[in-house]
mmCIF file of C-alpha atoms in Angstrom:
data_model
loop_
_atom_site.group_PDB
_atom_site.id
_atom_site.type_symbol
_atom_site.label_atom_id
_atom_site.label_comp_id
_atom_site.label_asym_id
_atom_site.label_seq_id
_atom_site.Cartn_x
_atom_site.Cartn_y
_atom_site.Cartn_z
ATOM 1 C CA PHE A 283 -205.266 175.478 -19.590
ATOM 2 C CA ALA A 284 -204.920 178.964 -19.886
ATOM 3 C CA ALA A 285 -207.180 180.926 -20.126
ATOM 4 C CA PRO A 286 -208.826 182.217 -23.200
ATOM 5 C CA LEU A 287 -208.036 186.027 -24.793
ATOM 6 C CA GLY A 288 -209.976 188.686 -23.232
ATOM 7 C CA SER A 289 -209.513 187.286 -19.575
ATOM 8 C CA GLN A 290 -208.047 189.235 -16.935
ATOM 9 C CA GLY A 291 -205.091 188.812 -15.135
ATOM 10 C CA ALA A 292 -204.501 190.016 -11.730
ATOM 11 C CA VAL A 293 -202.112 193.174 -12.886
ATOM 12 C CA ILE A 294 -202.431 192.948 -16.695
ATOM 13 C CA ALA A 295 -204.923 191.876 -19.707
ATOM 14 C CA PRO A 296 -203.559 188.939 -21.929
ATOM 15 C CA ASP A 297 -203.589 191.224 -24.975
ATOM 16 C CA LYS A 298 -200.963 193.141 -23.310
ATOM 17 C CA LEU A 299 -198.560 190.354 -24.053
ATOM 18 C CA VAL A 300 -196.760 190.470 -27.737
ATOM 19 C CA ALA A 301 -198.745 187.775 -29.734
ATOM 20 C CA ALA A 302 -195.300 184.984 -29.907
ATOM 21 C CA GLU A 303 -195.260 185.663 -26.240
ATOM 22 C CA ARG A 304 -198.260 185.482 -24.946
ATOM 23 C CA SER A 305 -199.021 182.052 -26.756
ATOM 24 C CA ALA A 306 -195.928 180.594 -25.616
ATOM 25 C CA LEU A 307 -196.743 181.316 -22.414
ATOM 26 C CA GLN A 308 -200.144 180.104 -22.368
ATOM 27 C CA HIS A 309 -198.679 176.567 -23.960
ATOM 28 C CA ALA A 310 -196.187 176.207 -21.114
ATOM 29 C CA ILE A 311 -198.553 177.415 -18.000
ATOM 30 C CA ALA A 312 -200.902 175.004 -19.916
ATOM 31 C CA ALA A 313 -198.440 172.072 -20.120
ATOM 32 C CA GLU A 314 -197.424 173.376 -16.835
ATOM 33 C CA ARG A 315 -200.821 172.704 -14.983
ATOM 34 C CA VAL A 316 -201.270 169.347 -15.962
ATOM 35 C CA ALA A 317 -197.619 168.404 -15.380
ATOM 36 C CA LYS A 318 -197.176 169.644 -11.890
ATOM 37 C CA PRO A 319 -200.940 171.224 -10.524
ATOM 38 C CA ALA A 320 -200.118 171.221 -7.121
ATOM 39 C CA PRO A 321 -198.413 175.101 -7.469
ATOM 40 C CA PHE A 322 -201.265 175.719 -9.017
ATOM 41 C CA GLU A 323 -203.778 174.844 -6.574
ATOM 42 C CA THR A 324 -201.307 176.182 -3.787
ATOM 43 C CA LEU A 325 -201.634 179.582 -4.935
ATOM 44 C CA ALA A 326 -205.289 179.535 -5.539
ATOM 45 C CA ARG A 327 -205.607 178.463 -1.733
ATOM 46 C CA LEU A 328 -203.437 180.810 -1.321
ATOM 47 C CA ARG A 329 -206.078 183.570 -3.130
ATOM 48 C CA GLN A 330 -208.802 181.690 -1.494
ATOM 49 C CA ASP A 331 -207.411 182.069 1.830
ATOM 50 C CA LEU A 332 -206.499 186.162 1.477
ATOM 51 C CA PRO A 333 -209.410 187.313 3.060
ATOM 52 C CA ALA A 334 -208.869 186.140 6.219
ATOM 53 C CA LEU A 335 -204.682 186.184 6.087
ATOM 54 C CA ASP A 336 -206.050 190.464 5.173
ATOM 55 C CA GLU A 337 -207.797 190.886 8.613
ATOM 56 C CA ASN A 338 -205.298 189.062 10.615
ATOM 57 C CA LYS A 339 -202.204 191.157 9.338
ATOM 58 C CA ARG A 340 -199.738 193.133 11.048
ATOM 59 C CA GLY A 341 -198.848 196.282 10.020
ATOM 60 C CA ARG A 342 -200.347 198.062 6.171
ATOM 61 C CA ALA A 343 -200.687 194.919 4.264
ATOM 62 C CA VAL A 344 -200.774 190.924 4.506
ATOM 63 C CA ALA A 345 -196.815 190.026 3.567
ATOM 64 C CA VAL A 346 -198.063 188.020 0.407
ATOM 65 C CA SER A 347 -194.428 188.500 -0.939
ATOM 66 C CA ALA A 348 -192.873 186.396 1.160
ATOM 67 C CA ILE A 349 -195.268 183.933 1.788
ATOM 68 C CA LEU A 350 -195.173 183.744 -2.466
ATOM 69 C CA LYS A 351 -191.686 183.428 -2.501
ATOM 70 C CA GLY A 352 -191.774 180.733 -0.040
ATOM 71 C CA MET A 353 -193.244 178.616 -2.769
ATOM 72 C CA GLY A 354 -190.391 178.463 -4.945
ATOM 73 C CA PRO A 355 -189.780 178.219 -8.369
ATOM 74 C CA GLY A 356 -192.198 176.023 -8.928
ATOM 75 C CA ALA A 357 -194.462 178.351 -8.377
ATOM 76 C CA LEU A 358 -193.180 181.359 -11.654
ATOM 77 C CA LEU A 359 -196.146 179.895 -14.301
ATOM 78 C CA PRO A 360 -198.823 179.587 -11.505
ATOM 79 C CA MET A 361 -197.868 183.022 -10.569
ATOM 80 C CA LEU A 362 -197.509 184.731 -14.554
ATOM 81 C CA ASN A 363 -201.110 183.158 -15.183
ATOM 82 C CA GLU A 364 -202.247 184.712 -12.308
ATOM 83 C CA ILE A 365 -200.710 188.169 -13.093
ATOM 84 C CA ALA A 366 -201.247 187.620 -16.865
ATOM 85 C CA PHE A 367 -204.227 185.407 -17.774
ATOM 86 C CA ASP A 368 -206.473 184.389 -14.891
ATOM 87 C CA THR A 369 -207.691 186.113 -11.975
ATOM 88 C CA ARG A 370 -210.705 185.950 -9.355
ATOM 89 C CA GLY A 371 -210.168 189.599 -9.392
ATOM 90 C CA ARG A 372 -210.853 191.282 -6.715
ATOM 91 C CA GLU A 373 -213.574 189.272 -5.751
ATOM 92 C CA GLY A 374 -213.547 189.656 -1.753
ATOM 93 C CA LEU A 375 -210.740 191.634 -1.042
ATOM 94 C CA THR A 376 -210.248 195.178 0.700
ATOM 95 C CA ASP A 377 -208.252 197.423 -0.785
ATOM 96 C CA SER A 378 -205.217 196.314 1.147
ATOM 97 C CA ALA A 379 -205.271 193.180 0.025
ATOM 98 C CA TRP A 380 -206.065 193.433 -3.120
ATOM 99 C CA LYS A 381 -202.899 195.624 -3.625
ATOM 100 C CA ALA A 382 -200.688 193.403 -1.769
ATOM 101 C CA TRP A 383 -201.829 190.238 -3.889
ATOM 102 C CA HIS A 384 -201.212 191.595 -7.167
ATOM 103 C CA VAL A 385 -197.713 193.656 -5.898
ATOM 104 C CA GLY A 386 -196.617 190.346 -4.342
ATOM 105 C CA LEU A 387 -197.425 187.849 -6.825
ATOM 106 C CA VAL A 388 -194.850 190.682 -9.374
ATOM 107 C CA ASP A 389 -192.291 190.859 -6.736
ATOM 108 C CA ALA A 390 -191.900 186.831 -5.744
ATOM 109 C CA VAL A 391 -192.107 186.673 -9.769
ATOM 110 C CA GLY A 392 -189.010 188.981 -9.779
ATOM 111 C CA TYR A 393 -187.716 186.621 -6.536
ATOM 112 C CA LEU A 394 -186.983 184.109 -9.121
ATOM 113 C CA ARG A 395 -184.557 185.700 -11.852
ATOM 114 C CA ASP A 396 -186.533 183.673 -14.720
ATOM 115 C CA ALA A 397 -186.397 185.116 -18.016
ATOM 116 C CA ARG A 398 -189.356 183.654 -18.839
ATOM 117 C CA SER A 399 -190.812 186.622 -16.607
ATOM 118 C CA ALA A 400 -189.239 189.403 -19.153
ATOM 119 C CA PRO A 401 -192.648 189.580 -21.266
ATOM 120 C CA VAL A 402 -194.987 190.168 -18.538
ATOM 121 C CA LEU A 403 -193.020 192.095 -16.621
ATOM 122 C CA THR A 404 -192.300 194.316 -19.628
ATOM 123 C CA ALA A 405 -196.273 194.672 -20.479
ATOM 124 C CA ILE A 406 -196.419 195.722 -16.932
ATOM 125 C CA LEU A 407 -193.836 198.638 -17.426
ATOM 126 C CA ASP A 408 -194.724 199.544 -20.429
ATOM 127 C CA GLY A 409 -198.823 199.280 -19.319
ATOM 128 C CA ALA A 410 -201.021 202.611 -18.684
ATOM 129 C CA ASP A 411 -200.873 201.674 -14.661
ATOM 130 C CA THR A 412 -199.179 204.753 -12.425
ATOM 131 C CA ASP A 413 -199.316 202.862 -8.822
ATOM 132 C CA PHE A 414 -195.922 203.468 -7.201
ATOM 133 C CA ASP A 415 -195.724 199.956 -5.415
ATOM 134 C CA LEU A 416 -196.737 198.380 -8.469
ATOM 135 C CA ILE A 417 -193.790 199.654 -10.684
ATOM 136 C CA ARG A 418 -191.275 199.743 -8.096
ATOM 137 C CA ALA A 419 -191.860 196.159 -8.154
ATOM 138 C CA ALA A 420 -192.198 195.508 -11.621
ATOM 139 C CA ALA A 421 -189.338 197.609 -11.845
ATOM 140 C CA GLY A 422 -186.929 195.848 -9.468
ATOM 141 C CA ALA A 423 -188.002 192.269 -10.639
ATOM 142 C CA PHE A 424 -187.523 192.902 -14.403
ATOM 143 C CA GLY A 425 -183.693 194.645 -13.285
ATOM 144 C CA LYS A 426 -183.303 191.178 -11.528
ATOM 145 C CA LEU A 427 -183.040 189.180 -14.759
ATOM 146 C CA GLY A 428 -179.709 190.706 -14.900
ATOM 147 C CA THR A 429 -179.851 191.199 -19.166
ATOM 148 C CA ASP A 430 -178.440 193.886 -20.702
ATOM 149 C CA ALA A 431 -181.928 194.676 -22.391
ATOM 150 C CA ALA A 432 -183.507 195.067 -18.977
ATOM 151 C CA ALA A 433 -180.935 197.281 -17.799
ATOM 152 C CA GLN A 434 -181.305 199.994 -20.934
ATOM 153 C CA LYS A 435 -184.889 200.238 -20.572
ATOM 154 C CA LEU A 436 -184.759 200.369 -17.182
ATOM 155 C CA VAL A 437 -181.917 203.900 -17.287
ATOM 156 C CA THR A 438 -184.616 204.782 -19.872
ATOM 157 C CA MET A 439 -187.936 204.800 -17.756
ATOM 158 C CA ALA A 440 -185.836 206.399 -15.044
ATOM 159 C CA ARG A 441 -185.112 209.527 -17.906
ATOM 160 C CA GLU A 442 -188.936 209.980 -18.671
ATOM 161 C CA LYS A 443 -190.798 212.412 -17.292
ATOM 162 C CA ASN A 444 -194.535 211.057 -16.810
ATOM 163 C CA GLU A 445 -197.155 210.348 -14.371
ATOM 164 C CA LYS A 446 -195.462 207.266 -12.835
ATOM 165 C CA GLN A 447 -193.172 209.250 -11.791
ATOM 166 C CA LYS A 448 -195.428 212.058 -10.432
ATOM 167 C CA GLN A 449 -197.081 209.345 -8.190
ATOM 168 C CA LYS A 450 -193.946 209.467 -6.025
ATOM 169 C CA LYS A 451 -193.555 211.933 -3.798
ATOM 170 C CA GLY A 452 -190.684 214.830 -4.800
ATOM 171 C CA GLY A 453 -191.255 213.202 -8.220
ATOM 172 C CA GLY A 454 -188.678 210.889 -10.247
ATOM 173 C CA PHE A 455 -188.353 207.460 -10.881
ATOM 174 C CA SER A 456 -186.230 205.558 -8.189
ATOM 175 C CA PHE A 457 -185.179 201.574 -8.468
ATOM 176 C CA SER A 458 -183.840 201.900 -4.099
#
């Protein structure tokens, strides 16, 4: 079953989601965990292996997003659970591994283009986090949903002047 309120996801806390959306998502995750536990177990093993993957990485970060995308659509709810409800946190991870994990989760969720991710992506975009890579991944994921609401939100964000934009050199928010 899904984590209780007050727990923390890798990116946001559950209380950042609208109550009705949070409840619906928690129920869907709980049902999926019972019906199809394998993707939850696979995601947990990947998280467990992340320190070793980080130690042997080539480049700046582990290619977590590519690994997660390879898990396919069955991994959507396990990834949303990890993002918003139930995570082990930074335990045993370097800064680069932690960043690769939470940014990779959000990017991989976007790759699936599933409307069930909209409440979580909205909460990330509306949140206080100003990490450029995370906001870019969330904006990209949200845009991939292809809805009018997503387009309008992203256009509005692009026009705002705030701390999220200041994280990118040269100012301004870009979706490229």
